[in-house]
Short mmCIF file of C-alpha atoms and ligand atoms in Angstrom, two decimals:
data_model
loop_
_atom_site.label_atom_id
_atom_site.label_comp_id
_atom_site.label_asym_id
_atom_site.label_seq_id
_atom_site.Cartn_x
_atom_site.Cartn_y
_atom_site.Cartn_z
CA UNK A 1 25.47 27.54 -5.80
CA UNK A 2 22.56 29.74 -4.15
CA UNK A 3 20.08 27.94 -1.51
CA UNK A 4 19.77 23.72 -2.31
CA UNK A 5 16.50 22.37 -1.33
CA UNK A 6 15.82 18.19 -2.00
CA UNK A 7 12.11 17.37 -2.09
CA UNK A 8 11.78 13.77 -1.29
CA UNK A 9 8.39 12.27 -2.68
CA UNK A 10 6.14 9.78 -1.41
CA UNK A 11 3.05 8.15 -1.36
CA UNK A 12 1.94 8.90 2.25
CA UNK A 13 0.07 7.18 4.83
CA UNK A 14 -3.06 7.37 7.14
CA UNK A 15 -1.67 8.46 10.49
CA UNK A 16 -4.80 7.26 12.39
CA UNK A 17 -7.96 5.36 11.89
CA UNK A 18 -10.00 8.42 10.61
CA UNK A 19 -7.47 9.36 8.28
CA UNK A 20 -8.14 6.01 6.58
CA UNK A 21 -11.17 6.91 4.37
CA UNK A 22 -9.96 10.09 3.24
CA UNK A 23 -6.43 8.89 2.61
CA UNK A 24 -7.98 5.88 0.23
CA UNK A 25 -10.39 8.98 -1.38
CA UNK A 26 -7.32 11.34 -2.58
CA UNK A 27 -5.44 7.57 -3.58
CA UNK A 28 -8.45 6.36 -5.55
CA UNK A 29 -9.21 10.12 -7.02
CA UNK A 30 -5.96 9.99 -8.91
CA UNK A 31 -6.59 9.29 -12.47
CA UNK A 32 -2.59 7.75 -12.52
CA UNK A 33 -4.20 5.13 -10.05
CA UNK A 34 -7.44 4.37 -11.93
CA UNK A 35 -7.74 5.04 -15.15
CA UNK A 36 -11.02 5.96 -16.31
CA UNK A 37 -12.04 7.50 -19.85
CA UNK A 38 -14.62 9.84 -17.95
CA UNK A 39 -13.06 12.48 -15.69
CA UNK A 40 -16.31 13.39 -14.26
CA UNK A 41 -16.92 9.77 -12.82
CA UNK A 42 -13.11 10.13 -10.85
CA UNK A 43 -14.51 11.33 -7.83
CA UNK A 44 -17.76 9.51 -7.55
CA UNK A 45 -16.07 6.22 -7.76
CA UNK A 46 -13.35 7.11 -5.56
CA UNK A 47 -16.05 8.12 -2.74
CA UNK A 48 -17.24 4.73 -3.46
CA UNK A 49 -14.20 2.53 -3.49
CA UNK A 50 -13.01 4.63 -0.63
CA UNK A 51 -16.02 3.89 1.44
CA UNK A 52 -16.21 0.22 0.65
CA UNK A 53 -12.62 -0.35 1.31
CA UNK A 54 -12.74 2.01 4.67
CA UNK A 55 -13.52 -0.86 7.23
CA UNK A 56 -11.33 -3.38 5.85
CA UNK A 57 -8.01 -1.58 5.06
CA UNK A 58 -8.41 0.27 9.03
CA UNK A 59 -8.30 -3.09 9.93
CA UNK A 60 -4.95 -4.09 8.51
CA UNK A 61 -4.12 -0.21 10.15
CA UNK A 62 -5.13 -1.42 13.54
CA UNK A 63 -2.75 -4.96 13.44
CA UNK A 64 0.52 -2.57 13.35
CA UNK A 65 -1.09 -0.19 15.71
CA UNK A 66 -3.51 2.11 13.90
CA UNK A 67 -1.20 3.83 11.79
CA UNK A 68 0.64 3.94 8.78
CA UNK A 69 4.57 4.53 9.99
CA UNK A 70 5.63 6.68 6.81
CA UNK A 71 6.19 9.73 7.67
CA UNK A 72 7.54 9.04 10.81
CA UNK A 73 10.19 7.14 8.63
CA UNK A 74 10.43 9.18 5.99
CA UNK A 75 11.08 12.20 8.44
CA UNK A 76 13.86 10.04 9.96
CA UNK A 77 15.38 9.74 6.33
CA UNK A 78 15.11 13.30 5.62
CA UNK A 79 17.16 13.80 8.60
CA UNK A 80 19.86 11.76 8.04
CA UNK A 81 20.29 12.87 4.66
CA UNK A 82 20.38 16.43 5.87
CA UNK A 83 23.22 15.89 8.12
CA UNK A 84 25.65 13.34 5.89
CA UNK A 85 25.09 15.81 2.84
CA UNK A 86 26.05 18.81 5.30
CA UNK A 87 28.89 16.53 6.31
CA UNK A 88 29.94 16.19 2.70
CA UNK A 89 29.97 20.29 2.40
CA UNK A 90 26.57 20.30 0.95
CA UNK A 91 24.18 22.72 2.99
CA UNK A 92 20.65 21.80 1.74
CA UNK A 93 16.92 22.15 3.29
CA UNK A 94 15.17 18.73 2.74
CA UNK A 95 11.07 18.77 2.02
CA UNK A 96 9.09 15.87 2.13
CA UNK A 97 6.45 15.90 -0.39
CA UNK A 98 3.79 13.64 0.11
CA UNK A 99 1.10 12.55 -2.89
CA UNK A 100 -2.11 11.10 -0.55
CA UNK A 101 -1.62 12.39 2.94
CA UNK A 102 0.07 15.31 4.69
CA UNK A 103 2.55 16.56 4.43
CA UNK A 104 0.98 17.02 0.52
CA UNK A 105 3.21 17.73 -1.98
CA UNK A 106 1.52 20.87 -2.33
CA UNK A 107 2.74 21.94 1.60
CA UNK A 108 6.11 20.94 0.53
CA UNK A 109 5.53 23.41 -2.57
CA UNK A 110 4.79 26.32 -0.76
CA UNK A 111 7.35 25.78 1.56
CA UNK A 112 10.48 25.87 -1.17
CA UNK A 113 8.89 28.77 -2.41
CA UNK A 114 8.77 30.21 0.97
CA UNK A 115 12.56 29.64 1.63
CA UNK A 116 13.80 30.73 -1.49
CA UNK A 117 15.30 27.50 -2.75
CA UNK A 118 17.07 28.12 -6.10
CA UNK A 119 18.44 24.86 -7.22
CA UNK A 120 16.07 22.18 -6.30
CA UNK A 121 16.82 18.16 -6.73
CA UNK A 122 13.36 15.58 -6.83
CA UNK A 123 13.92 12.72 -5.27
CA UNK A 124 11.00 10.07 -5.52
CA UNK A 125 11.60 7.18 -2.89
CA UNK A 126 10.25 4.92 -5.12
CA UNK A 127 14.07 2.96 -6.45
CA UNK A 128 11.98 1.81 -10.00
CA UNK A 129 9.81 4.36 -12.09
CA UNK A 130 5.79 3.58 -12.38
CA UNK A 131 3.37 5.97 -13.69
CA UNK A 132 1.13 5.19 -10.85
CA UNK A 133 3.95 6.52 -8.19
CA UNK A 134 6.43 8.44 -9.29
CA UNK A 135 5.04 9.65 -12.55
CA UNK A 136 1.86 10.92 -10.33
CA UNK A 137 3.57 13.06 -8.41
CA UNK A 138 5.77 14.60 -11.16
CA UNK A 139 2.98 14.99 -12.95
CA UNK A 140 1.30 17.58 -9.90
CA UNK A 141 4.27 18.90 -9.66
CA UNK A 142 4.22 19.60 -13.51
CA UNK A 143 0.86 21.33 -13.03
CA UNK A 144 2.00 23.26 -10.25
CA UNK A 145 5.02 24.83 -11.82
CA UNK A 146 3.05 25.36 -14.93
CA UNK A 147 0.56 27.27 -12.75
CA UNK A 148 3.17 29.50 -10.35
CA UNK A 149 5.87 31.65 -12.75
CA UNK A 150 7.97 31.72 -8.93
CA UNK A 151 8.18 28.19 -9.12
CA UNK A 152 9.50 28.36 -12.80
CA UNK A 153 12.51 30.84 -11.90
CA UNK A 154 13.63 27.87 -9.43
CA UNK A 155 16.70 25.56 -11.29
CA UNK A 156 15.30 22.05 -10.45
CA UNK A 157 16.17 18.28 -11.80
CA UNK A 158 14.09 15.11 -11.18
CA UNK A 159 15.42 11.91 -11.20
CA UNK A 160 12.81 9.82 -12.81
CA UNK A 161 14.31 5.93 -11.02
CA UNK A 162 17.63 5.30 -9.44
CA UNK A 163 17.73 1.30 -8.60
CA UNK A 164 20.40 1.15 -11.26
CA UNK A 165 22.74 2.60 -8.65
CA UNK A 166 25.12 0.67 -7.01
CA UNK A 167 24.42 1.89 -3.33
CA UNK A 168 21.11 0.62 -3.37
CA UNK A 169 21.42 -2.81 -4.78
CA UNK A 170 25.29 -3.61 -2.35
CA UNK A 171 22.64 -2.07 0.76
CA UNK A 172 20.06 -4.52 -0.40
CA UNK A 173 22.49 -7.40 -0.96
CA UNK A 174 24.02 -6.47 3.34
CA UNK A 175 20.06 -6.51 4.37
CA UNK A 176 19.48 -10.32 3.27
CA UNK A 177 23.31 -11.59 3.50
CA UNK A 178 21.98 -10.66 7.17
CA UNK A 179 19.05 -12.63 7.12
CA UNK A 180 20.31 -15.60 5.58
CA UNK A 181 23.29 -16.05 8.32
CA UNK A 182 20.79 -16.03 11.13
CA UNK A 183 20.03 -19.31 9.06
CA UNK A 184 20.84 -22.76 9.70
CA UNK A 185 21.62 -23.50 6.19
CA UNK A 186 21.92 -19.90 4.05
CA UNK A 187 22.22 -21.26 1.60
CA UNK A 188 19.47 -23.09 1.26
CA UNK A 189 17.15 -20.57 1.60
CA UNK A 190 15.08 -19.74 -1.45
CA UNK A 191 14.74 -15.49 -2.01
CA UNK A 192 11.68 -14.24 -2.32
CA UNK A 193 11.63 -10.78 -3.76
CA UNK A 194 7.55 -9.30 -3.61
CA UNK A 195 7.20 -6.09 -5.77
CA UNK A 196 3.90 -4.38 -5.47
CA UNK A 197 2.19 -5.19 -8.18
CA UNK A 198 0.61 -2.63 -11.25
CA UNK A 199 -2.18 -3.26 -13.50
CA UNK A 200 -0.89 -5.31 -16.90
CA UNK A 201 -2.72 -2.65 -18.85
CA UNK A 202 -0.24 -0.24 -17.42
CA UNK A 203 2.47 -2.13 -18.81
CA UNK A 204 0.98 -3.49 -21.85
CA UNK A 205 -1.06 -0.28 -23.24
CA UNK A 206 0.76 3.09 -21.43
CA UNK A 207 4.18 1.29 -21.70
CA UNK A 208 5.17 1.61 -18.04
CA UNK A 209 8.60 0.36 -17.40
CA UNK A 210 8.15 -0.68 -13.95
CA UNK A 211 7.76 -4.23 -14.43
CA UNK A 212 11.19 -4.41 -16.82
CA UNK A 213 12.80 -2.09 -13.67
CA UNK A 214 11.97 -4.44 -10.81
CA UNK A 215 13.27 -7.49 -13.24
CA UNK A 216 16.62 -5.89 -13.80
CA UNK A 217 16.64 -4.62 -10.17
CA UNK A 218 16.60 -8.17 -8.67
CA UNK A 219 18.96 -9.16 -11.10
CA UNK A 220 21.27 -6.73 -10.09
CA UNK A 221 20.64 -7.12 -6.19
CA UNK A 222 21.68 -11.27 -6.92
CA UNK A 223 24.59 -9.97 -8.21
CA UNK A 224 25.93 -7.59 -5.40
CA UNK A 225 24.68 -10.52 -3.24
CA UNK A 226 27.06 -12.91 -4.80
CA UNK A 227 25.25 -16.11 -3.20
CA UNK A 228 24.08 -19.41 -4.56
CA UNK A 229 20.59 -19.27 -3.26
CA UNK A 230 18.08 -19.98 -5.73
CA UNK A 231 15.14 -16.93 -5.95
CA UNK A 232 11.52 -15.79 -7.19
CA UNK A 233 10.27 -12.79 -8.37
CA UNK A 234 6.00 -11.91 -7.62
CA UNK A 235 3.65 -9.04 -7.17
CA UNK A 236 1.83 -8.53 -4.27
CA UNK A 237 -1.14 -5.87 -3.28
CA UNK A 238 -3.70 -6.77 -6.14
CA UNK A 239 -6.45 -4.55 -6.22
CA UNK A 240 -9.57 -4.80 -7.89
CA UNK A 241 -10.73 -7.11 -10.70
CA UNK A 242 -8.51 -6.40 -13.33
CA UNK A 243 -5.33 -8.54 -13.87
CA UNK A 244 -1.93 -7.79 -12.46
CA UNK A 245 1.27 -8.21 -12.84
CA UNK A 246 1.88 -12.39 -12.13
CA UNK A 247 2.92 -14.43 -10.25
CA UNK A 248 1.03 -13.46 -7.61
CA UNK A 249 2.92 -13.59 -4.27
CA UNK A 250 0.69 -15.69 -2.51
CA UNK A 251 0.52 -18.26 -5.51
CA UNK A 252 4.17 -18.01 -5.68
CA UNK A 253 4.40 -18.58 -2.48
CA UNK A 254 2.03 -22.09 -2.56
CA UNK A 255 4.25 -23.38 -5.72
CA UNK A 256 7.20 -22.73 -3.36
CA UNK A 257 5.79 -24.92 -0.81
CA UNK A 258 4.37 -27.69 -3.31
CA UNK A 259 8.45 -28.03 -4.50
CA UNK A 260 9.51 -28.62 -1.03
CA UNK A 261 10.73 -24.91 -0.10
CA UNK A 262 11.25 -24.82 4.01
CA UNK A 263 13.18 -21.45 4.44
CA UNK A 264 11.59 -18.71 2.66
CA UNK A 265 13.72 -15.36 2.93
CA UNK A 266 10.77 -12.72 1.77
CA UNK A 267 12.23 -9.29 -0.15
CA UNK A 268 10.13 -6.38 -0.25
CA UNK A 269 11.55 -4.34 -3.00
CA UNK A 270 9.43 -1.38 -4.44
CA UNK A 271 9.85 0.98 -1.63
CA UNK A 272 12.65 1.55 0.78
CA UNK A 273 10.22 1.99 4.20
CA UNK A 274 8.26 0.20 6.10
CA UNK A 275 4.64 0.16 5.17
CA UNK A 276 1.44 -1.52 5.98
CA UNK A 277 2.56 -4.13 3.05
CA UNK A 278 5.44 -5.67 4.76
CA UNK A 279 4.05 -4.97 8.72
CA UNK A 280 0.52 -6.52 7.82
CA UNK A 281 0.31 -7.61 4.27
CA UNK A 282 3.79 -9.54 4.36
CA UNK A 283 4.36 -10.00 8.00
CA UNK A 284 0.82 -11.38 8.91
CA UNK A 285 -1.48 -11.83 5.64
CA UNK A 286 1.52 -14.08 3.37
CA UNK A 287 3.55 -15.52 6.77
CA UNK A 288 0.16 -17.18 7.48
CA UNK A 289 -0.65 -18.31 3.98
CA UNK A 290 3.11 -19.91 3.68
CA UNK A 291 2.47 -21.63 7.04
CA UNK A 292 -0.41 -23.36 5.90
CA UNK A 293 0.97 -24.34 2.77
CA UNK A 294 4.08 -25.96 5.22
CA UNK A 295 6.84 -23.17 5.22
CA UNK A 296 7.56 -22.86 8.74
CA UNK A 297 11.04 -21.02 7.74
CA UNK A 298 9.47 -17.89 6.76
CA UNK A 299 11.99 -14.80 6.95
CA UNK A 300 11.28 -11.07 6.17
CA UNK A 301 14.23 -8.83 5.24
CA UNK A 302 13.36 -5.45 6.53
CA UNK A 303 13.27 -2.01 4.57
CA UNK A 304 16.48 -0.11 4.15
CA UNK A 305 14.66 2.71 6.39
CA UNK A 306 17.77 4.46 7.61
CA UNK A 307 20.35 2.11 6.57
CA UNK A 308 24.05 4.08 6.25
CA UNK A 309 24.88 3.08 2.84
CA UNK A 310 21.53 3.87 1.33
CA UNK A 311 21.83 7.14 2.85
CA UNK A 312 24.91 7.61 1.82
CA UNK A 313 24.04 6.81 -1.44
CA UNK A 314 21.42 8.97 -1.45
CA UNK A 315 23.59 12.12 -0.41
CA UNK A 316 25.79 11.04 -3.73
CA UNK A 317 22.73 10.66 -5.44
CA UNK A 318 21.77 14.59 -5.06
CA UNK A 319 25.19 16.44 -5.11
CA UNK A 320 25.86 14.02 -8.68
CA UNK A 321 22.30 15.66 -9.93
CA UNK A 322 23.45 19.21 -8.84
CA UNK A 323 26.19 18.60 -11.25
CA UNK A 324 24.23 17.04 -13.81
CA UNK A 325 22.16 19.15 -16.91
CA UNK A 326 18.48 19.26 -15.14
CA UNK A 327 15.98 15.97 -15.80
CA UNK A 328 12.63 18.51 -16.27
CA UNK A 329 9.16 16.92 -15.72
CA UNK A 330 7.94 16.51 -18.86
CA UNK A 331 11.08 14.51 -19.89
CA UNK A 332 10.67 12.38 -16.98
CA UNK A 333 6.70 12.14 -16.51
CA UNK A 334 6.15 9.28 -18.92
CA UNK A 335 9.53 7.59 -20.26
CA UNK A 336 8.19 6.06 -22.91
CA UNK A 337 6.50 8.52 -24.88
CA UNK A 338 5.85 6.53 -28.02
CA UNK A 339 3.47 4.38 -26.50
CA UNK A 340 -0.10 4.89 -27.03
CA UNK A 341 -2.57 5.13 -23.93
CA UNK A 342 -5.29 3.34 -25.67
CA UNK A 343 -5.74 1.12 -28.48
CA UNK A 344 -5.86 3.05 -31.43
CA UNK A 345 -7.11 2.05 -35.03
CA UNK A 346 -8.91 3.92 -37.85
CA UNK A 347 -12.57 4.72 -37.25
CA UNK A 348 -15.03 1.57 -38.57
CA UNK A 349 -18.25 -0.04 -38.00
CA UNK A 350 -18.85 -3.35 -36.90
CA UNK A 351 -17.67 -5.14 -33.68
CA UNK A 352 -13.90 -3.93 -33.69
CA UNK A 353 -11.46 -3.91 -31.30
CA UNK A 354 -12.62 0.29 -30.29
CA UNK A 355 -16.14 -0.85 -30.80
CA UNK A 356 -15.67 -3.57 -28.12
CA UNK A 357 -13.82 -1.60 -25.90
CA UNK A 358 -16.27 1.28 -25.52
CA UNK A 359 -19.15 -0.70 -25.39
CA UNK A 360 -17.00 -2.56 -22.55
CA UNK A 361 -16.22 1.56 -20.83
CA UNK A 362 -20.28 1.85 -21.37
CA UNK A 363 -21.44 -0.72 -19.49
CA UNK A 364 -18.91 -0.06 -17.14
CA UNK A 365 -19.98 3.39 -16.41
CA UNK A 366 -24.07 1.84 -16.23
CA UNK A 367 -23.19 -0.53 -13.73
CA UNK A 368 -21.30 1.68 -11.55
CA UNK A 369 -24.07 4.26 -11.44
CA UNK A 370 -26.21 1.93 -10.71
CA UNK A 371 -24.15 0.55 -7.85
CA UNK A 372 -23.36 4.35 -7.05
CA UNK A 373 -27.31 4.99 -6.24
CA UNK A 374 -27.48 1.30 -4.25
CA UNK A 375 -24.53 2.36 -1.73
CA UNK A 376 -25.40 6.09 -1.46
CA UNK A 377 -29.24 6.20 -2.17
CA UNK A 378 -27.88 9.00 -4.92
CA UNK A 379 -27.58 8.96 -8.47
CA UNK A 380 -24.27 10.18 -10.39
CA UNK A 381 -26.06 13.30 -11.45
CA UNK A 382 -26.13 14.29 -7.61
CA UNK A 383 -22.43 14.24 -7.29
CA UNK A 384 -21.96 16.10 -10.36
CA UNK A 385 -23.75 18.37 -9.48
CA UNK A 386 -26.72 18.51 -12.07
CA UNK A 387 -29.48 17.06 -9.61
C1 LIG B 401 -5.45 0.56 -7.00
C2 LIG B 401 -4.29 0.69 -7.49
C3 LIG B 401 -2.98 0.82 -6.87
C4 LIG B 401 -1.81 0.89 -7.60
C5 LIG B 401 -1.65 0.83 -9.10
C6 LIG B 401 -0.75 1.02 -6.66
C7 LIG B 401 0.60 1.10 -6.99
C8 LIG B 401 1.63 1.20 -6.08
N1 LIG B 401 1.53 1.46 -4.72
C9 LIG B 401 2.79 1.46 -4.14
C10 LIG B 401 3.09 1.66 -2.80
C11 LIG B 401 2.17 1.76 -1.75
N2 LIG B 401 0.80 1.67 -1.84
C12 LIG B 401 0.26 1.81 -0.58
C13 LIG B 401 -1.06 1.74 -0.23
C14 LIG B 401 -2.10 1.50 -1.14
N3 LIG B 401 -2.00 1.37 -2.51
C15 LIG B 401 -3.24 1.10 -3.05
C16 LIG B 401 -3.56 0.91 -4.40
C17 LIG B 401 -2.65 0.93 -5.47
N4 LIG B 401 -1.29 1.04 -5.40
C18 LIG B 401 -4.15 1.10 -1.94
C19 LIG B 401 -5.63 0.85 -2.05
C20 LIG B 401 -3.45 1.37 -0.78
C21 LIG B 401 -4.01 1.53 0.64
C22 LIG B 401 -3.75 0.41 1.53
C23 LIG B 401 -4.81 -0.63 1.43
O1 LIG B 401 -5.99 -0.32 1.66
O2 LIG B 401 -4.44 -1.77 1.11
C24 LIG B 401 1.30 2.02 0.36
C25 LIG B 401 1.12 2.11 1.86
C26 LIG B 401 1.21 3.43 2.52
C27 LIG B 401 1.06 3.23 4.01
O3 LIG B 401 -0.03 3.47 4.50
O4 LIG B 401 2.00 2.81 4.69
C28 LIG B 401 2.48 1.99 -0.36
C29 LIG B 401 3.85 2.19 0.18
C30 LIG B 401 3.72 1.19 -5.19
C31 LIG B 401 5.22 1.09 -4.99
C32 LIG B 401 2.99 1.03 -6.39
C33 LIG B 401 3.43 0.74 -7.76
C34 LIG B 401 4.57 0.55 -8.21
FE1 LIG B 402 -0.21 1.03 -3.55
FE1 LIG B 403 -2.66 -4.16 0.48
#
């Protein structure tokens, strides 16, 4: 089959307190994470947003120890996929490509090209597609093969979401069966899945199909679970003004407490590690607004990590793709292609719809400036370079 090679993607996390403000600078510098109709103001606004956020998001670092545990974790994954796909006949090297913190994706890159991989599977460890994970990194990886005719000879497939599989949702349904029998009453218990949330406008205007992913996904975890508790679906990790997807876990969470709930069994399912949104966010930040709303039952089902079956599933997950005719990156960058980024209309004057919302951008783009030059004492030209 020549040399395998499985580059597992990720978002990547500040491995100590001065890693935080660069870390949030390459996050908020992505255009798939804020999308602005100026390229140029990208990288101002990230240095701002990076260095207003700084203080605050080391502090949720420094309640689970100064750290983010991801790569440790995802290092630990990499591993034990390594060995149960070698133990399944499959000799493969495993890369972990990270898309805000090292190892970059770009390291990873260099390294397949390094080792002569020739038939490469992309795994992102994200279980549901959203432009703002998983299509980010396949679209740098898209620019980097488009850039290196080496990386072009390589055979590779990318597997664009995989919660679908039935690995995922049966290790998902042992995780909470587990939590709910350390219950006095399982089945009681009201489930409490919390998705990180996305912008609606990715939804609604670029047609991401993250938010009709994690619906099915919990659908199909109640199923493998095959219990009669009643559950809620919310969003957590809003950032920024602009609205989100709702409910909003902690208003879902008050509701919850206002109808009488008293065990609350709290699902984190957008990512399979542990992060700082279960250790602080969840664990700390939503435990404590549950308690004072009275749920003193509150439960947290941890991330599948290292779990057997997921890994397992996993290891099927690549040898099936091997098999499989190859997923490229522009097939898989933006599923649905027919949807329009913007609003579109024809050309008019007056107060339109396009008028409103680039004389909306405008003002935008004023008042950031302006708040630019109150933070940093500089302008926007400085950073641009024309000052
Ligand atoms: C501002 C927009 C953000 C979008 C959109 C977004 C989507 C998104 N993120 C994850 C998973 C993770 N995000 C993590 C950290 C993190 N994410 C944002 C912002 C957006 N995320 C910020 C500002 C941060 C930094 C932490 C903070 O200051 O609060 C992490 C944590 C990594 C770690 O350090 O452990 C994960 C994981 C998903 C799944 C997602 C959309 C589907
Ligand atoms: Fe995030
Ligand atoms: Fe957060």
């Amino acid at each position: 089959m020549g040399r395998v090679g499985v580059l597992l993607l990720n978002l990547g996390g500040p491995e100590q307190p001065d890693d935080v403000r660069p870390f949030l600078f390459n996050l908020f510098a992505d255009p798939e994470i804020i999308r602005l109709p100026f390229p140029w103001l990208q990288r101002p606004l990230a240095w701002l947003i990076s260095s207003s956020r700084a203080k605050q998001s080391q502090a949720n670092y420094q309640q689970i120890g100064g750290g983010s545990p991801l790569r440790r974790i995802t290092e630990e994954q990499a591993d034990a996929l390594k060995q149960v796909l070698a133990d399944k006949g499959t000799e493969a090297n495993i890369y972990i490509g990270m898309r805000y913190w090292y190892p970059f994706t770009e390291e990873a890159v260099a390294q397949i090209k390094r080792d002569g991989v020739e038939k490469l599977v992309v795994l992102p460890l994200y279980p549901q597609f959203s432009i703002s994970t998983s299509g980010s990194s396949f679209r740098l990886l898209e620019r980097l093969w488009l850039e290196d005719p080496a990386l072009q000879r390589i055979v590779y497939t990318a597997i664009p979401s995989w919660y679908e599989r039935p690995g995922y949702s049966e290790a998902m349904a042992d995780l909470i069966a587990q939590e709910l029998d350390k219950l006095e009453n399982p089945d009681q218990a009201h489930i409490f899945f919390s998705a990180h949330g996305v912008p609606v406008s990715y939804v609604e205007e670029a047609g991401d199909p993250y938010q009709r992913e994690i619906e099915h996904c919990t659908e199909l975890i109640m199923q493998s679970l095959n219990r009669p508790n009643p559950h809620t679906l919310a969003y957590q990790s809003r950032v920024g003004p602009v609205e989100w997807l709702q409910p909003y876990t902690e208003d879902a969470i008050e509701q919850l407490a206002q109808q009488g709930v008293k065990d609350l069994v709290v699902v984190p399912i957008s990512f399979v590690s542990e992060h700082i949104e279960t250790l602080q966010e969840i664990d700390i930040e939503y435990r404590e607004i549950a308690e004072e709303a009275g749920i003193h039952g509150f439960h947290r089902v941890p991330a599948l990590n290292t779990h057997p079956r997921f890994i397992a599933d996993m290891a099927d997950m690549v040898t099936e793709a091997l098999e499989a005719p190859c997923q490229l990156f522009s097939d898989v960058v933006q599923p649905d292609k027919k949807v329009k980024i913007y609003p579109q209309e024809r050309s008019a004057w007056g107060l339109t719809p396009v008028a409103e919302v680039w004389n909306g951008r405008l003002a935008m783009v004023g008042f950031l400036a302006l708040l630019l030059e109150l933070v940093s004492g500089r302008g926007p030209l400085h950073f641009v370079g024309i000052l």
